[in-house]
């Protein structure tokens, strides 16, 4: 279970989406019939937030930038060759 102030990621977008997904999963498995159905594949789950999270992560992986650079750019830093 994910507490509200648990550390997930430096990436606020990922943190927000993971919290929504965790909340949706908790709600889904409150139903005793859903628990009997067993685990689900997040990649096949018809949930827009999950699909957005997967797309975002795949995009960030494709960028192949180090995490420090992603965070720095998010806060206004630009690489010297783009100034």
Coordinates of C-alpha atoms in Angstrom, one line a residue:
X1 CA 0.0 0.0 0.0
X2 CA 1.3 3.5 -0.9
X3 CA 1.0 6.1 1.8
X4 CA 0.4 9.7 0.7
X5 CA 3.9 10.9 1.5
X6 CA 5.8 7.8 0.3
X7 CA 8.7 8.5 -2.0
X8 CA 8.0 7.3 -5.5
X9 CA 10.1 9.3 -8.0
X10 CA 11.7 12.7 -8.5
X11 CA 9.5 12.9 -11.5
X12 CA 6.2 14.5 -10.3
X13 CA 4.3 13.3 -13.4
X14 CA 5.3 9.7 -12.7
X15 CA 4.5 10.1 -9.0
X16 CA 1.1 11.5 -9.7
X17 CA 0.1 8.9 -12.3
X18 CA 1.4 6.0 -10.0
X19 CA -0.7 7.3 -7.2
X20 CA -3.8 7.4 -9.4
X21 CA -3.1 3.9 -10.6
X22 CA -2.6 2.6 -7.0
X23 CA -5.9 4.2 -5.9
X24 CA -7.8 2.7 -8.9
X25 CA -6.3 -0.8 -8.1
X26 CA -7.2 -0.5 -4.4
X27 CA -10.8 0.4 -5.4
X28 CA -10.9 -2.4 -7.9
X29 CA -9.8 -5.0 -5.4
X30 CA -12.1 -3.8 -2.6
X31 CA -14.7 -5.9 -4.5
X32 CA -14.4 -9.5 -3.3
X33 CA -15.3 -10.8 -6.8
X34 CA -12.5 -8.8 -8.4
X35 CA -10.0 -10.3 -5.9
X36 CA -11.0 -13.8 -7.0
X37 CA -10.4 -12.9 -10.6
X38 CA -6.6 -12.7 -9.8
X39 CA -4.0 -10.3 -11.0
X40 CA -4.3 -8.1 -14.1
X41 CA -1.8 -7.0 -16.6
X42 CA -1.4 -3.2 -16.4
X43 CA -0.5 -3.2 -20.1
X44 CA -3.8 -4.7 -21.0
X45 CA -5.9 -2.9 -18.5
X46 CA -8.3 -0.5 -20.2
X47 CA -7.5 2.5 -18.0
X48 CA -6.4 5.8 -19.6
X49 CA -4.1 6.7 -16.7
X50 CA -2.3 3.4 -17.0
X51 CA -1.9 3.8 -20.7
X52 CA -0.7 7.4 -20.3
X53 CA 1.9 6.2 -17.7
X54 CA 3.2 3.5 -20.0
X55 CA 3.4 6.0 -22.9
X56 CA 5.2 8.6 -20.8
X57 CA 7.7 6.0 -19.4
X58 CA 8.4 4.7 -22.9
X59 CA 8.9 8.2 -24.2
X60 CA 11.3 9.1 -21.3
X61 CA 13.2 5.8 -21.8
X62 CA 13.5 6.7 -25.5
X63 CA 15.0 10.1 -24.7
X64 CA 18.0 8.4 -23.0
X65 CA 18.7 11.4 -20.9
X66 CA 20.1 11.0 -17.4
X67 CA 17.6 11.8 -14.7
X68 CA 19.5 14.8 -13.5
X69 CA 19.2 16.4 -17.0
X70 CA 15.5 15.7 -17.2
X71 CA 15.0 17.3 -13.8
X72 CA 17.2 20.3 -14.6
X73 CA 15.4 20.9 -17.9
X74 CA 12.1 20.8 -16.1
X75 CA 13.4 23.6 -13.9
X76 CA 14.6 25.8 -16.8
X77 CA 18.1 24.6 -17.4
X78 CA 19.2 24.2 -21.1
X79 CA 22.2 22.3 -22.4
X80 CA 25.0 24.7 -23.5
X81 CA 24.6 23.7 -27.2
X82 CA 20.9 24.9 -27.2
X83 CA 21.6 28.4 -25.7

